[in-house]
XYZ file of C-alpha atoms in Angstrom:
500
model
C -35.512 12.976 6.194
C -34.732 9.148 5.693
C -31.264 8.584 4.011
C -31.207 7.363 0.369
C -29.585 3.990 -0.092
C -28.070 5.162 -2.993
C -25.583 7.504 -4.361
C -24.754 9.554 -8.030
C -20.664 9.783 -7.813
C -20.663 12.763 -10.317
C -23.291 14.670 -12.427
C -22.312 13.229 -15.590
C -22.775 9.556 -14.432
C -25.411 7.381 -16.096
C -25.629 4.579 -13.110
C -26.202 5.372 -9.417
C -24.431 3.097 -6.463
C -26.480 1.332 -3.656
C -25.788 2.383 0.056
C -27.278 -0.238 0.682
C -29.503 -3.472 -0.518
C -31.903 -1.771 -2.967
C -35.480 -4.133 -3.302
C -37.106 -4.441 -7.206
C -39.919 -2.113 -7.545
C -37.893 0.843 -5.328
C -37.009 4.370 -7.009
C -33.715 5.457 -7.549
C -33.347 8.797 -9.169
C -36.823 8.894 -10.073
C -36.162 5.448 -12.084
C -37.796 2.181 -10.958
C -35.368 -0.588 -10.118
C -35.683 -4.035 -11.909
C -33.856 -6.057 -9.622
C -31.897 -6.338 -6.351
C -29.177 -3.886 -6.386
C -26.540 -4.926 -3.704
C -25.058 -2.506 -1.623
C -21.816 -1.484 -3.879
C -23.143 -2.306 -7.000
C -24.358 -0.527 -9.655
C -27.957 0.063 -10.956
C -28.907 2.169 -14.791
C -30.577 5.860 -13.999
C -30.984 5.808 -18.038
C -31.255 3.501 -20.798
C -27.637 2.562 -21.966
C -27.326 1.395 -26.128
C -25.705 -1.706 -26.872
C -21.862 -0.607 -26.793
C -22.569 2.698 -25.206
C -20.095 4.325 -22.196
C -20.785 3.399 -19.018
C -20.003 6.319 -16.527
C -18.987 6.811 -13.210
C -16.872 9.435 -11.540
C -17.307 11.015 -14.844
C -15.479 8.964 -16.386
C -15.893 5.531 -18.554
C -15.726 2.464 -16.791
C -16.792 0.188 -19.741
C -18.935 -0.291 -22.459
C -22.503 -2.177 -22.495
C -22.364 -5.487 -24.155
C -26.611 -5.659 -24.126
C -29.017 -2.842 -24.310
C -29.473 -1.858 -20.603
C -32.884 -0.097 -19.609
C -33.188 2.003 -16.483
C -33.707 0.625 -13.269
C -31.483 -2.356 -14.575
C -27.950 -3.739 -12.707
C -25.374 -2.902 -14.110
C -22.400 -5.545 -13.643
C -20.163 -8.504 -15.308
C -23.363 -9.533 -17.147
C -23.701 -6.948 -19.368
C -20.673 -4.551 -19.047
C -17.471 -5.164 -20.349
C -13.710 -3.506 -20.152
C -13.075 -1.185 -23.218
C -10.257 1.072 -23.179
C -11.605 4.429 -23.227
C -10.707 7.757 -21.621
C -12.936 10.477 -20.907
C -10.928 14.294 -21.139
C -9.898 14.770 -17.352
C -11.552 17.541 -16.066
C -9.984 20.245 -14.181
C -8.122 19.538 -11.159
C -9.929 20.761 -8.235
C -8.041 22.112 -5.166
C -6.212 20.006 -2.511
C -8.159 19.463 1.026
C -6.883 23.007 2.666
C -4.486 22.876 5.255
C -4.400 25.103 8.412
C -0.875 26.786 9.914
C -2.029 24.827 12.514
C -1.386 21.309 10.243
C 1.592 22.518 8.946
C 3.051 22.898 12.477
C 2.741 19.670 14.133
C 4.906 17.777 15.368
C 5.199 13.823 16.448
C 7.402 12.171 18.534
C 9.924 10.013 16.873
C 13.450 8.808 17.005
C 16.024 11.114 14.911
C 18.748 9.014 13.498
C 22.557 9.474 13.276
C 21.729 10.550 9.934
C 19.062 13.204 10.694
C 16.201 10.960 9.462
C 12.816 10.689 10.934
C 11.863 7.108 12.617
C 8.499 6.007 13.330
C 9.516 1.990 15.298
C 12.873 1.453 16.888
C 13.042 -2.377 15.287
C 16.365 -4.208 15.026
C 15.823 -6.347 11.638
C 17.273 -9.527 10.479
C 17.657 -9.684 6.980
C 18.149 -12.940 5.072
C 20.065 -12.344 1.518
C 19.000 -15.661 0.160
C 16.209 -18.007 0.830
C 18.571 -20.777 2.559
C 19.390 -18.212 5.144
C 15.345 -17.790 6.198
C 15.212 -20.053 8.501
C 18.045 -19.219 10.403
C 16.815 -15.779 10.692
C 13.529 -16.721 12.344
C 15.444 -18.938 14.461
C 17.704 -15.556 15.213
C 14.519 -13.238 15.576
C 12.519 -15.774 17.812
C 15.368 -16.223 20.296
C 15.917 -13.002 20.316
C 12.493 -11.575 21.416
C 13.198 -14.250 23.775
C 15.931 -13.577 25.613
C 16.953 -9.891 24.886
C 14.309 -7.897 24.562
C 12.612 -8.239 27.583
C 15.720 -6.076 28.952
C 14.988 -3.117 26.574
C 11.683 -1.288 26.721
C 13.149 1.250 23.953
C 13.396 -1.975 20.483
C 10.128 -2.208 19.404
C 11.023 -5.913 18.557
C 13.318 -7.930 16.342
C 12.195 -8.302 12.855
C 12.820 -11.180 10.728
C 13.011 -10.146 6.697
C 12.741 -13.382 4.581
C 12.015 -14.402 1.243
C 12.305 -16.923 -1.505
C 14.868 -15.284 -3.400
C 18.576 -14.462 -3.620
C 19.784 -17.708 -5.420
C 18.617 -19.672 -8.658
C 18.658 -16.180 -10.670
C 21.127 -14.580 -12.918
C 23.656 -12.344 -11.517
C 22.602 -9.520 -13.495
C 19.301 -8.118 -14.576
C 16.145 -6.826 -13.781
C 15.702 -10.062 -11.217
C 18.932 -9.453 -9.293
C 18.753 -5.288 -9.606
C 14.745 -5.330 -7.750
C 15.902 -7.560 -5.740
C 19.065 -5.943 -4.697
C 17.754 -2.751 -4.194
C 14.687 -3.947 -2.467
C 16.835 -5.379 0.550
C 19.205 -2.277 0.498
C 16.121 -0.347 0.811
C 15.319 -2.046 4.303
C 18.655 -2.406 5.369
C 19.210 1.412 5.940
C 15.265 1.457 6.724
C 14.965 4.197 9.041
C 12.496 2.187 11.333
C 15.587 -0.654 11.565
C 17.884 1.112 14.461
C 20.087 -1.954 13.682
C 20.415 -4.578 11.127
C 21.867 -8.112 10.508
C 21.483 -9.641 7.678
C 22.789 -13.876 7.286
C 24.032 -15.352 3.887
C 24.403 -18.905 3.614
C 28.098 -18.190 1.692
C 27.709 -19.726 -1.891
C 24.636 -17.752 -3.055
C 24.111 -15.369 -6.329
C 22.794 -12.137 -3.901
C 26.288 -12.256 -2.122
C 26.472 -10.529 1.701
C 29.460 -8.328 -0.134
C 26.847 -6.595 -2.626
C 25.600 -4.597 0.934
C 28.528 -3.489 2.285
C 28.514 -2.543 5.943
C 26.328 0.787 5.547
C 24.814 2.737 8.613
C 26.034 3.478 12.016
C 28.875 2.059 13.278
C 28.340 -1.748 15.441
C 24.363 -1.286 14.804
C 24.898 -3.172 11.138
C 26.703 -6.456 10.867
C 26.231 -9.604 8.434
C 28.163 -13.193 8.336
C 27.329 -16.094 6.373
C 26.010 -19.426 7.744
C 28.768 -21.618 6.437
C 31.383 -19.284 8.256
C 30.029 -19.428 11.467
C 29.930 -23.527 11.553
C 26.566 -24.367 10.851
C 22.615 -23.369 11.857
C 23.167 -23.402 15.446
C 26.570 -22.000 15.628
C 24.849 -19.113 13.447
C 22.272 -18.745 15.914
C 24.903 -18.442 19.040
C 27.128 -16.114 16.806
C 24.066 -13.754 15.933
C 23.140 -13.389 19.883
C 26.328 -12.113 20.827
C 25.662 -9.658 17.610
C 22.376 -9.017 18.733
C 22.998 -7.844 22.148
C 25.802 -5.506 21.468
C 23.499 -4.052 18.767
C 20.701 -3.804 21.307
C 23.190 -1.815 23.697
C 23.286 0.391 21.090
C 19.551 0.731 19.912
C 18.033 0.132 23.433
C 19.464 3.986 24.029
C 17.284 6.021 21.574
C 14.174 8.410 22.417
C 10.987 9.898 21.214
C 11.858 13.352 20.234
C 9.898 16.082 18.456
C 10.094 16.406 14.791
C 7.619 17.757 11.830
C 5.089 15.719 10.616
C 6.722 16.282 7.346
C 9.041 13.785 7.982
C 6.306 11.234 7.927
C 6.672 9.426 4.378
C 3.489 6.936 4.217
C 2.775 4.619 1.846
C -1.021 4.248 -0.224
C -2.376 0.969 -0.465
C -5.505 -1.317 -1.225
C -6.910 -4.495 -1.187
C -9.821 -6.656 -0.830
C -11.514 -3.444 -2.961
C -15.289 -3.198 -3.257
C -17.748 -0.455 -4.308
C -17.376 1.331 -1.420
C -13.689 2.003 -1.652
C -13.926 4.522 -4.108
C -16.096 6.611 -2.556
C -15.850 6.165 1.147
C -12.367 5.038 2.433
C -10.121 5.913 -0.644
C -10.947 9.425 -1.172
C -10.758 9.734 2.386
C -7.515 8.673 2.676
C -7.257 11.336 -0.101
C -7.834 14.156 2.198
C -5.243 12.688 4.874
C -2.794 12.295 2.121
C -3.080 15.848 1.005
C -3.058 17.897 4.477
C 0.131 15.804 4.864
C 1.469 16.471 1.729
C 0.557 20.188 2.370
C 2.659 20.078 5.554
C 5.704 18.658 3.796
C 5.325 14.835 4.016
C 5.333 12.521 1.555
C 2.708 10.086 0.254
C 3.475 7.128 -1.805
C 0.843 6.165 -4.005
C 1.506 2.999 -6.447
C -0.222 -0.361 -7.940
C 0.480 0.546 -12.026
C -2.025 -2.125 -12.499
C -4.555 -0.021 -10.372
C -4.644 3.262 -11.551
C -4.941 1.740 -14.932
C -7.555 3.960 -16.760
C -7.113 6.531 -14.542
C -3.848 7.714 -15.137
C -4.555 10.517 -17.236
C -6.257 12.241 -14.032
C -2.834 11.280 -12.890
C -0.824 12.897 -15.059
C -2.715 15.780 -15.378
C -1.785 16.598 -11.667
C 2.059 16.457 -12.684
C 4.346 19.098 -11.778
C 6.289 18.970 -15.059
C 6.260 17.137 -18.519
C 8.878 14.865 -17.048
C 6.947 13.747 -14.711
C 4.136 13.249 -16.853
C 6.291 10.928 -19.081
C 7.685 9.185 -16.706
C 4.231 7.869 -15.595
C 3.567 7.210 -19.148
C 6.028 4.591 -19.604
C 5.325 2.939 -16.130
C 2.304 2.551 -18.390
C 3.531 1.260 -21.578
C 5.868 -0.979 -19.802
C 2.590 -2.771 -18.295
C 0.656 -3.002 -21.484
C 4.179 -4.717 -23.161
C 4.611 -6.944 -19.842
C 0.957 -8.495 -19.516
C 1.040 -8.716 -23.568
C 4.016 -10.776 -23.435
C 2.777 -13.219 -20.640
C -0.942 -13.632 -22.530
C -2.666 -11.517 -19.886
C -4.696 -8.687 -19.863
C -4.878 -5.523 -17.374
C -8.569 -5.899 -16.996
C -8.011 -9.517 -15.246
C -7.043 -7.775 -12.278
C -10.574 -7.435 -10.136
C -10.317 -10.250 -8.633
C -13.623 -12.635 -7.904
C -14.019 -10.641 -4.546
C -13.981 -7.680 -5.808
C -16.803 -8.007 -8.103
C -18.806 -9.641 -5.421
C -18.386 -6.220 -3.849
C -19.644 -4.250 -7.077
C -16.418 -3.756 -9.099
C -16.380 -4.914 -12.556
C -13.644 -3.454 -14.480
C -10.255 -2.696 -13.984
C -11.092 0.791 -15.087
C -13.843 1.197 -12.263
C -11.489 -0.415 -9.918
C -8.892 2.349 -11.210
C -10.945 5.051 -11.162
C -12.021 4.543 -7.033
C -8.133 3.428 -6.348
C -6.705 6.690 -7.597
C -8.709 8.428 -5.231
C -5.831 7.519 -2.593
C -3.558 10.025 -3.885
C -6.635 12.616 -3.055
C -6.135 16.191 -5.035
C -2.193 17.178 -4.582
C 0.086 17.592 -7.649
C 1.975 14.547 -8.494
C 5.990 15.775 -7.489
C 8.047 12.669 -8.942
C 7.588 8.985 -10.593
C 9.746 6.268 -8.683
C 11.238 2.968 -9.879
C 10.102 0.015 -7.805
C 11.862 0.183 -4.219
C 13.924 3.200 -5.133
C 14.687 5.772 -2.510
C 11.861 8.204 -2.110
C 13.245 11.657 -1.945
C 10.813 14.244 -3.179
C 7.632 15.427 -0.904
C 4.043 15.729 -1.838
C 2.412 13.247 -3.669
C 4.853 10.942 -5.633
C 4.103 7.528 -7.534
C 5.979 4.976 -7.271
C 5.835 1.763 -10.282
C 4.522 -1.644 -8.384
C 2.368 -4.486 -9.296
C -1.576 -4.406 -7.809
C -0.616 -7.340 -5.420
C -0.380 -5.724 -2.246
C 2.358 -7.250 -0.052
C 4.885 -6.347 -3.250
C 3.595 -2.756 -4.051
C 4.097 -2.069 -0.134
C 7.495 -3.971 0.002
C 8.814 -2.134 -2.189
C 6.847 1.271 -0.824
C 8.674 0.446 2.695
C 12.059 -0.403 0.662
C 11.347 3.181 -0.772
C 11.743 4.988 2.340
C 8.064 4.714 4.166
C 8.081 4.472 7.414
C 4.138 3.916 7.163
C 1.681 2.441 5.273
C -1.761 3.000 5.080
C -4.404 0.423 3.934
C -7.775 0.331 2.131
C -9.952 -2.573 2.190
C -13.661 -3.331 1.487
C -13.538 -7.013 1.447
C -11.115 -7.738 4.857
C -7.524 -7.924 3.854
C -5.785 -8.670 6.988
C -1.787 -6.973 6.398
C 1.067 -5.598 8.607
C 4.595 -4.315 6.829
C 7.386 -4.180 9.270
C 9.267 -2.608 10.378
C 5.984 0.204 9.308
C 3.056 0.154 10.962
C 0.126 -0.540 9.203
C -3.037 1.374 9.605
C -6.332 -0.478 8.054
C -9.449 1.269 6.661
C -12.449 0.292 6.422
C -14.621 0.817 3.367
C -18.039 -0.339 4.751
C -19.329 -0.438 7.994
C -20.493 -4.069 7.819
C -17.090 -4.909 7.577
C -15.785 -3.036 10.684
C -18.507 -4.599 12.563
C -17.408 -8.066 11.929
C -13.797 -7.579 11.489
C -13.158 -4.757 14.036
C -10.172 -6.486 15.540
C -8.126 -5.775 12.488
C -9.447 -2.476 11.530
C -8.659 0.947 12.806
C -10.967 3.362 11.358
C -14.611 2.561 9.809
C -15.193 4.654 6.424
C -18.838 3.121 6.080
C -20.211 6.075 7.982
C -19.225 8.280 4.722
C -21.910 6.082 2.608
C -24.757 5.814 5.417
C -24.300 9.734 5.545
C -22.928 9.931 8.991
C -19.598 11.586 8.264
C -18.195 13.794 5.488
C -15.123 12.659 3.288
C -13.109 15.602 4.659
C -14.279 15.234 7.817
C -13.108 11.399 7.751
C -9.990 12.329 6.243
C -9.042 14.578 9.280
C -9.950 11.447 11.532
C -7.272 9.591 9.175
C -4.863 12.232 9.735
C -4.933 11.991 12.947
C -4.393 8.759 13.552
C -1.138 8.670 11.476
C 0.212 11.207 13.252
C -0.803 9.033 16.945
C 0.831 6.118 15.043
C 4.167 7.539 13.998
C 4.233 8.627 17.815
C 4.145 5.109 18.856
C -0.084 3.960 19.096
C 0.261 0.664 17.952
C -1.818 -0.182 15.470
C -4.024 -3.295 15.010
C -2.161 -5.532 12.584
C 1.062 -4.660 15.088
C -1.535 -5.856 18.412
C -2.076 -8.958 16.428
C 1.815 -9.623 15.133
C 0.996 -8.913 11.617
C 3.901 -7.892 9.394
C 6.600 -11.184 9.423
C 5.292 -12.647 6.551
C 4.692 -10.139 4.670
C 7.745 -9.124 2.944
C 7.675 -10.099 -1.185
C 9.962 -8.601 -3.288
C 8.808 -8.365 -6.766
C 9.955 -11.422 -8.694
C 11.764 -10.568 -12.068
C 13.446 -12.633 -14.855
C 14.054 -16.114 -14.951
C 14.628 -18.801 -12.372
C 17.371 -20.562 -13.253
């Protein structure tokens, strides 16, 4: 039997996705189409009223802003963001996991403090924007000259930004900040750390102390070392008595439920939501299920979905806790003239999205079926297993920023338009939600989710593929984005409060 080019997400929905491009004149659900459907994008299976809910998942995406007759596309022209909610129905069960799952193991490098590494990096941290280039100076000549000598250090790592100075001393701006390069100072993928002030900056070197293991964290300031150069010289001398140290560690076993990974999308289309983000779903639950953590996040992206959310939460705390992630958002895009529903951005209604609640409603997927164990503050410590949720902005290098300053020690990426990422010191697997971008973007992507919409693989069959590769990757396979030398530039911390 051919395959349809076209699929019905739930049986309450009154609009079917195309598979695939979908001629004028061809049947869909016993309706005739009339016009092109693109593959992602929506097409009527019934007439809609003017103002009526449109549906999908089983849930409302929108509401009509013209009468829409079957067969018609269903898009930006004639659907438009309202804020409903449709009751959440009940929760079905998590992906099952076998003894087998629970049991494994990867190889990884146990810190001094019992924690679970993925990468053996060596990071160097600027605390200020004056100090960045200085630490790319540091980082360059140091993959230069030292680490050909240790096959153990993954690399060093330069952490810059465009922060630290200019800012009040106090307040939100200073506090995500602060804890945002505390969080990848003790970064259990760092096996050593220095981080360069220039000396007369707000974000002061002494606001870090000297936490961590012994001579494997250090810090100066430019202006006490003599200058740029002199900094550089001084930091080698550093380096390579913190390599002595770092070069040493091993692989070891350890539970998979060490493995804390972080849930992310970008470059969305109408694929993601049914192909690679529920997939990721299933990974994200067997790993919950055998103690690991998953971090899913983007406030701004689970927007309209978050009462599926927080009907998954293990307590009423948690439950309000997510709720006034919420509220903050609606106060915060008030107060700046903005609107939640601006977020699709043009590409992703190229690729079939059209409201923030659609968008939502496919990006929630991530977290797949698990309760939701705990609500996090942007970049703080992650410390609860299962699923958890931590508060970010949809923009993707700052929700995973402050994911890796949470505690991840992977991240895991959705895309359906071609995002290119990396996030070290965690390696970054990317995932695919159409074929037809694998094909032409297969350098950067590590596992095709298209073959979930052409009907060659199963969601939980796909998900298992996921899983598998997370566990290869927090033994050491290096992922695509690391082959390429992604994951330098890609270190934002969320930007708070005034500039000053």
């Amino acid at each position: 039997m051919d395959k349809l080019p076209w699929i019905i997400l739930s049986a309450g929905d009154n609009v079917a996705v195309a598979t695939a491009a979908i001629a004028p004149g061809s049947t869909v659900a016993g309706i005739e189409t009339r016009q092109k459907i693109d593959p992602g994008h929506k097409v009527a299976i019934s007439d809609i009223p003017l103002g009526a809910a449109v549906v999908k998942y089983g849930q409302a995406i929108g509401r009509t802003t013209a009468d829409v007759k079957a067969g018609d596309h269903v898009h930006s022209h004639n659907l438009h963001f309202e804020n409903d909610r449709l009751a959440a129905t009940a929760n079905s069960a998590p992906e099952t996991a076998t003894g087998e799952d629970k049991a494994r193991t990867f190889m990884g490098y146990r810190r001094a403090d019992g924690r679970a590494a993925t990468r053996n990096y060596i990071g160097i941290i600027a605390s200020v924007n004056c100090s960045t280039t200085v630490c790319r100076a540091i980082a360059d000549e140091a993959n230069r000259t030292i680490l050909p000598h240790y096959d153990g250090i993954d690399g060093f790592v330069p952490i810059v930004h465009d922060q630290g100075c200019g800012m009040s001393s106090t307040g939100d701006g200073m506090n995500v900040l602060h804890r945002t390069l505390a969080g990848y100072t003790r970064h259990v993928n760092f096996g050593g750390v220095l981080m360069i002030g220039l000396g007369c900056e707000v974000n002061q070197l002494t606001l870090y102390g000297q936490s961590g293991a012994g001579a494997s964290k250090r810090h100066f300031n430019i202006q006490d070392a003599g200058g740029s150069r002199r900094a550089v010289e001084r930091a080698m001398g550093m380096l390579r008595e913190i390599a002595a140290d770092v070069g040493k560690e091993k692989r070891v076993p350890m539970s998979i439920g060490e493995i804390i990974i972080g849930l992310q999308c970008g470059g969305s289309d109408g694929f993601s939501g049914i192909t690679a983000n529920p997939a990721l779903g299933v990974a994200a639950d067997l790993l919950a299920a055998a103690g690991g953590t998953a971090i899913l996040s983007e406030t701004s992206e689970i927007y309209g979905a978050e009462h599926l959310l927080r009907s998954r939460a293990v307590s009423d705390e948690v439950a309000k806790k997510l709720d006034e992630k919420i509220a903050w958002w609606e106060d915060y895009v008030a107060l700046h003239g903005a609107s939640l529903d601006n977020n699709p951005s043009p590409g992703n209604k190229r690729g079939g999205l059209t409201t923030i609640l659609e968008k939502s409603l496919g990006a929630v997927a991530k977290g797949g079926r698990s309760p939701l164990t705990a609500v996090y503050g942007y970049a703080e410590r992650v410390t609860a297993p299962g699923l958890v949720f931590m508060d970010t902005p949809g923009y993707d290098p700052v929700s995973a920023t402050g994911q890796v300053a949470g505690g991840a020690n992977m991240i895991a990426f959705t895309t359906g338009r071609g995002s290119c990422f990396g996030c070290r010191p965690a390696p970054s697997l990317k995932l695919s939600s159409n074929s037809a971008l694998y094909a032409s973007m297969e350098e950067d992507m590590d596992i095709d989710c298209g073959t979930i919409a052409t009907g060659d693989a199963t969601i939980s069959g796909k998900g298992r593929e996921i899983f598998e590769l997370i566990v290869d990757t927090a033994c050491g396979k290096k992922t695509k984005s690391e082959l390429f030398g992604y994951g330098d530039n890609e270190f934002v911390p969320w930007h708070l409060g005034a500039t000053l």
